PDB file of C-alpha atoms in Angstrom:
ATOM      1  CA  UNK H  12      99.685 119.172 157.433  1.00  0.00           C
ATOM      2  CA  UNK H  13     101.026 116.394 158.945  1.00  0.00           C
ATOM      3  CA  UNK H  14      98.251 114.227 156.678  1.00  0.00           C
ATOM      4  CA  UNK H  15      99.059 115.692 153.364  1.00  0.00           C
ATOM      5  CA  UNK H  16     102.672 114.727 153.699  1.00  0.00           C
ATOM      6  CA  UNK H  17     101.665 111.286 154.883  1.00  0.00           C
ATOM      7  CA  UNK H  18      99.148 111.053 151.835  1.00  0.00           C
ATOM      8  CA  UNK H  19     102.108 112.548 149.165  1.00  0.00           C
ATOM      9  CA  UNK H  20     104.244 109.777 150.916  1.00  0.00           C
ATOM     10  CA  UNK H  21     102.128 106.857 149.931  1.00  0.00           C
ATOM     11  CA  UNK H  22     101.390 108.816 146.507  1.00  0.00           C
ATOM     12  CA  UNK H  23     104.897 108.559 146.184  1.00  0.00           C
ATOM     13  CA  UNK H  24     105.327 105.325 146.901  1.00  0.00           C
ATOM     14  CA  UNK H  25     103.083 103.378 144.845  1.00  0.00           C
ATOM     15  CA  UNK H  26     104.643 101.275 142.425  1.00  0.00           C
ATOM     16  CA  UNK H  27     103.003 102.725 139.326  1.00  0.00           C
ATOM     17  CA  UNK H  28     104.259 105.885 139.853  1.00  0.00           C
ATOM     18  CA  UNK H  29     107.864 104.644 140.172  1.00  0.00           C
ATOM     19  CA  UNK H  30     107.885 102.485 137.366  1.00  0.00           C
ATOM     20  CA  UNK H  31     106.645 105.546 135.420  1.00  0.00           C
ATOM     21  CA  UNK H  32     108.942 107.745 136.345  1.00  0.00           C
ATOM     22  CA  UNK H  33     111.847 105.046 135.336  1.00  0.00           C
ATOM     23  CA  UNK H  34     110.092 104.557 131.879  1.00  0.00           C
ATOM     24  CA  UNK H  35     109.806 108.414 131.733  1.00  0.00           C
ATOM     25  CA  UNK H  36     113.881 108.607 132.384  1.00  0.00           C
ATOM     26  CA  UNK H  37     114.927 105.541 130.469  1.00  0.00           C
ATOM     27  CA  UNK H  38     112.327 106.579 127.366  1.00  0.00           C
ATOM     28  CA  UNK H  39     114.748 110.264 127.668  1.00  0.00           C
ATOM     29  CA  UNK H  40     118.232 108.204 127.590  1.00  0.00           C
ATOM     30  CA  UNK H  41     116.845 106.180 124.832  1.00  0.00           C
ATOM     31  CA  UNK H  42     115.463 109.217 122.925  1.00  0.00           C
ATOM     32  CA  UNK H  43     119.656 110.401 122.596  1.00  0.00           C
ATOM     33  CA  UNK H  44     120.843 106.990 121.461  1.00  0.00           C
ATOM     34  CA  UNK H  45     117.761 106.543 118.785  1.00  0.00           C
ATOM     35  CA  UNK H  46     118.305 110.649 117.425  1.00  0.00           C
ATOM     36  CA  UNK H  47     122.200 109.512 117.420  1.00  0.00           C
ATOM     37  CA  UNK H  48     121.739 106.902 115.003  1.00  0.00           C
ATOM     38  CA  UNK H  49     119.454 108.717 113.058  1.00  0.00           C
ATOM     39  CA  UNK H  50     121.080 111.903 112.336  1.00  0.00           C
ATOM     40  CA  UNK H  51     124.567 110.387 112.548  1.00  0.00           C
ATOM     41  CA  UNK H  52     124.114 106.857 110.705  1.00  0.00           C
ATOM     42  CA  UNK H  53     121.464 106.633 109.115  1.00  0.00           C
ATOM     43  CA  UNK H  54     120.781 110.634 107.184  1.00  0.00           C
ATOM     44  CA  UNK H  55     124.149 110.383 106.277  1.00  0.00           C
ATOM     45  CA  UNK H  56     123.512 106.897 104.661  1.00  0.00           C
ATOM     46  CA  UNK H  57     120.548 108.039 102.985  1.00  0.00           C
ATOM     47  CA  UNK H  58     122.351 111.196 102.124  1.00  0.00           C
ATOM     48  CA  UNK H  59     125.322 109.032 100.189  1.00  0.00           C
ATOM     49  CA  UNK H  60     122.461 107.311  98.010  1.00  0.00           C
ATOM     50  CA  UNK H  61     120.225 110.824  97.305  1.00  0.00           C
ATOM     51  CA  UNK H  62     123.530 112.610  97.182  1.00  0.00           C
ATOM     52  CA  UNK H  63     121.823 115.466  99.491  1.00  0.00           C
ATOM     53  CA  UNK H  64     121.375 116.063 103.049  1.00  0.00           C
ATOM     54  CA  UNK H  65     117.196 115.429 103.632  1.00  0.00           C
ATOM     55  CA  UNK H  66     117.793 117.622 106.807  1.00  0.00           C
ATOM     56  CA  UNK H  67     119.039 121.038 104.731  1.00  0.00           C
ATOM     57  CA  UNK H  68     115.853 120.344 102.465  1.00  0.00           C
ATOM     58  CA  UNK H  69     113.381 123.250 102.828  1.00  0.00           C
ATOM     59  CA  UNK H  70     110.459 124.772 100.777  1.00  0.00           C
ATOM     60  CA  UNK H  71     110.468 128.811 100.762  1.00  0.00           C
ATOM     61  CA  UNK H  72     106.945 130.065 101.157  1.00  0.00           C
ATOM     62  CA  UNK H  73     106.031 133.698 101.118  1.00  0.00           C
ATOM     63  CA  UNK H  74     109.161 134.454 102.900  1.00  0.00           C
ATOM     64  CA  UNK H  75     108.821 131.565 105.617  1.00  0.00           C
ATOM     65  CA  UNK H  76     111.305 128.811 105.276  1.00  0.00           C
ATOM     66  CA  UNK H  77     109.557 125.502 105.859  1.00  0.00           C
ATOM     67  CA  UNK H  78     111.784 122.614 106.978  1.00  0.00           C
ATOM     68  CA  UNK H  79     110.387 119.537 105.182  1.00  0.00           C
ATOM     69  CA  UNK H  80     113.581 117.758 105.247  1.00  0.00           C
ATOM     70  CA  UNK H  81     113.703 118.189 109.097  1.00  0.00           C
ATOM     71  CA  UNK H  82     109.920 117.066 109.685  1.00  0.00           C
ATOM     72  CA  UNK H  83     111.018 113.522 107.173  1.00  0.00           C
ATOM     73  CA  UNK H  84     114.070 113.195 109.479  1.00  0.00           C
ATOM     74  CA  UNK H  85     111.686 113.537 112.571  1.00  0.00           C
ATOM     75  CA  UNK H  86     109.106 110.753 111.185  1.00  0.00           C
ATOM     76  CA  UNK H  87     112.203 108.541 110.088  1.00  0.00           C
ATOM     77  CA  UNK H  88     113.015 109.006 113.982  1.00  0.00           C
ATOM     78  CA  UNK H  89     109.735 107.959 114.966  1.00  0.00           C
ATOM     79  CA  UNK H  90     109.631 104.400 112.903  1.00  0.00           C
ATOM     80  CA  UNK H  91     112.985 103.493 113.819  1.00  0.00           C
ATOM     81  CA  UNK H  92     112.035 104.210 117.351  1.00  0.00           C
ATOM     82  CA  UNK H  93     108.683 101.955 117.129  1.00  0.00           C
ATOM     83  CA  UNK H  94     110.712  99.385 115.705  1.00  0.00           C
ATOM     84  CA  UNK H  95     113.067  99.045 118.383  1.00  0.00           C
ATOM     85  CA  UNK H  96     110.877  99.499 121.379  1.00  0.00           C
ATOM     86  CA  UNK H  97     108.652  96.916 119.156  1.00  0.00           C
ATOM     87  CA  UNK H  98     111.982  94.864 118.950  1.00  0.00           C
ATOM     88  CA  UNK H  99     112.599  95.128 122.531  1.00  0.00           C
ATOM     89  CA  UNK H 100     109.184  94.359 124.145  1.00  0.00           C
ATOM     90  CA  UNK H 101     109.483  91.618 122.012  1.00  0.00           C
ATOM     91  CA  UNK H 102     112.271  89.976 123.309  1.00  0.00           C
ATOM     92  CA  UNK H 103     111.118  90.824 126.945  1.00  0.00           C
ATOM     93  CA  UNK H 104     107.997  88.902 126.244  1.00  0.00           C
ATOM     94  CA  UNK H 105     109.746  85.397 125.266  1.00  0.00           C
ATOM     95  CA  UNK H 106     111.926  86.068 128.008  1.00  0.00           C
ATOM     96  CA  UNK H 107     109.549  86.101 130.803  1.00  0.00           C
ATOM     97  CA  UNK H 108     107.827  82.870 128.339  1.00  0.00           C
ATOM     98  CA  UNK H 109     110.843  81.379 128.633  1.00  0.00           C
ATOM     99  CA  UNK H 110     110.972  80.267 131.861  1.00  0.00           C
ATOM    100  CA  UNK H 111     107.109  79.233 131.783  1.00  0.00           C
ATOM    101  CA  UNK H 112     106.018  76.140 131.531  1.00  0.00           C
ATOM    102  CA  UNK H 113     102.630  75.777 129.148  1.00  0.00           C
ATOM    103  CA  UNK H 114     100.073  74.786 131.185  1.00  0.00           C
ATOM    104  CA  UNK H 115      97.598  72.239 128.889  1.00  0.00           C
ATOM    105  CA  UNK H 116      94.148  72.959 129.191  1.00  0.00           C
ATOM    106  CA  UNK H 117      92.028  69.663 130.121  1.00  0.00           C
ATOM    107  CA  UNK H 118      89.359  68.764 127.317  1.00  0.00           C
ATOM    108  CA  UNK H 119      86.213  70.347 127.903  1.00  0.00           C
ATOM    109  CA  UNK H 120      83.393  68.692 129.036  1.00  0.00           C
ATOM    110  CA  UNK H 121      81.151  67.577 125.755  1.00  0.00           C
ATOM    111  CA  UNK H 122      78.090  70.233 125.729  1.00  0.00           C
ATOM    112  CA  UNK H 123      75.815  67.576 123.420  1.00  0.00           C
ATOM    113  CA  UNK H 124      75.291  63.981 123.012  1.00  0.00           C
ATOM    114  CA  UNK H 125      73.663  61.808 120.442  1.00  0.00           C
ATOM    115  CA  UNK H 126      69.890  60.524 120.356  1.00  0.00           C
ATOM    116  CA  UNK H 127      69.998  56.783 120.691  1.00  0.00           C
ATOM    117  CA  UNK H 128      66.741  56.759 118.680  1.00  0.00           C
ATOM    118  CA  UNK H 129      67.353  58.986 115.645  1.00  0.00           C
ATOM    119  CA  UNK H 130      71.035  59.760 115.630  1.00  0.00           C
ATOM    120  CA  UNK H 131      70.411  63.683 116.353  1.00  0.00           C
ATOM    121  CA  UNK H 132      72.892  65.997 118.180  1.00  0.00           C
ATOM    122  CA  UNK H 133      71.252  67.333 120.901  1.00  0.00           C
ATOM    123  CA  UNK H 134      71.951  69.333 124.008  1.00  0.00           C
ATOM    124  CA  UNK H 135      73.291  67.410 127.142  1.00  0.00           C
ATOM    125  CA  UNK H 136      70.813  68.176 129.417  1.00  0.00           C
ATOM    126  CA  UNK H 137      68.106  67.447 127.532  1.00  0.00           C
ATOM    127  CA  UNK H 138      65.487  64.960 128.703  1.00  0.00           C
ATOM    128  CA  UNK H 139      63.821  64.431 125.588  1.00  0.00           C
ATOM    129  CA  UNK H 140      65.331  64.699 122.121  1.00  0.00           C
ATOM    130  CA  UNK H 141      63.796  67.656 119.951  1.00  0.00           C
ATOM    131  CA  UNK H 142      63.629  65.613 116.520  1.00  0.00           C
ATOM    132  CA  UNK H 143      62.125  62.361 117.672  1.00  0.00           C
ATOM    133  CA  UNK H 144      60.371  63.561 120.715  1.00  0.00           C
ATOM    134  CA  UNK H 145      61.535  60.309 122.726  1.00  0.00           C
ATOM    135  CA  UNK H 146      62.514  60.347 125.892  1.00  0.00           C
ATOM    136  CA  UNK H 147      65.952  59.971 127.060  1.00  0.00           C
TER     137      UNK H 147
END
């Protein structure tokens, strides 16, 4: 028993698991502000210019009320979502940049050379050159 709860402690422990459970918590405060400004700033903006609530819109099919205006709030939610978390990672990225200097890569080394004889490219470690057959 006593090896299970050791094993669930380091399970526990690990960093990835951690970090996921933050993202999991953050991603469910985040979820609240994002459906905030989407059903309380933005449908009612897009409301004002179609002079109709998209949320109330529904299609009435054999006696089942489908909720089309709902689903086209939902995927509005979605792509303002992406954008922000798109927005965000974003910025996190040229953060951490930020503070990074660019390391310059040093030329590389020249992979051919030129026959002194003909004026061919050839390979660098070639001992003879493969157009004029001389040796280098």
């Amino acid at each position: 028993m006593k090896k299970i709860i050791a094993e669930f402690k380091a399970f526990i422990n690990r960093g990835n698991v951690v970090d996921m459970a933050v993202g999991v918590m953050i991603g469910a405060a985040f979820k609240g502000i994002v459906d905030s400004l989407v059903n309380d700033i933005i449908s009612p903006i897009i409301g004002l210019i179609a002079q109709e609530d998209f949320t109330d819109l529904a299609f009435h099919f054999w006696g089942v009320e489908l909720k089309y205006g709902a689903f086209l709030m939902a995927i509005l939610n979605f792509f303002i979502i992406a954008v922000v978390l798109f927005a965000i990672v974003k910025m996190m990225n040229n953060l951490q940049n930020l503070g990074k200097k660019k390391v310059e890569e040093a030329p590389a080394a020249p992979t051919t050379k030129i026959c002194p004889h003909c004026c061919s490219e050839i390979a660098i470690e070639a001992t003879r050159c493969p157009h004029c057959t001389s040796e280098l």
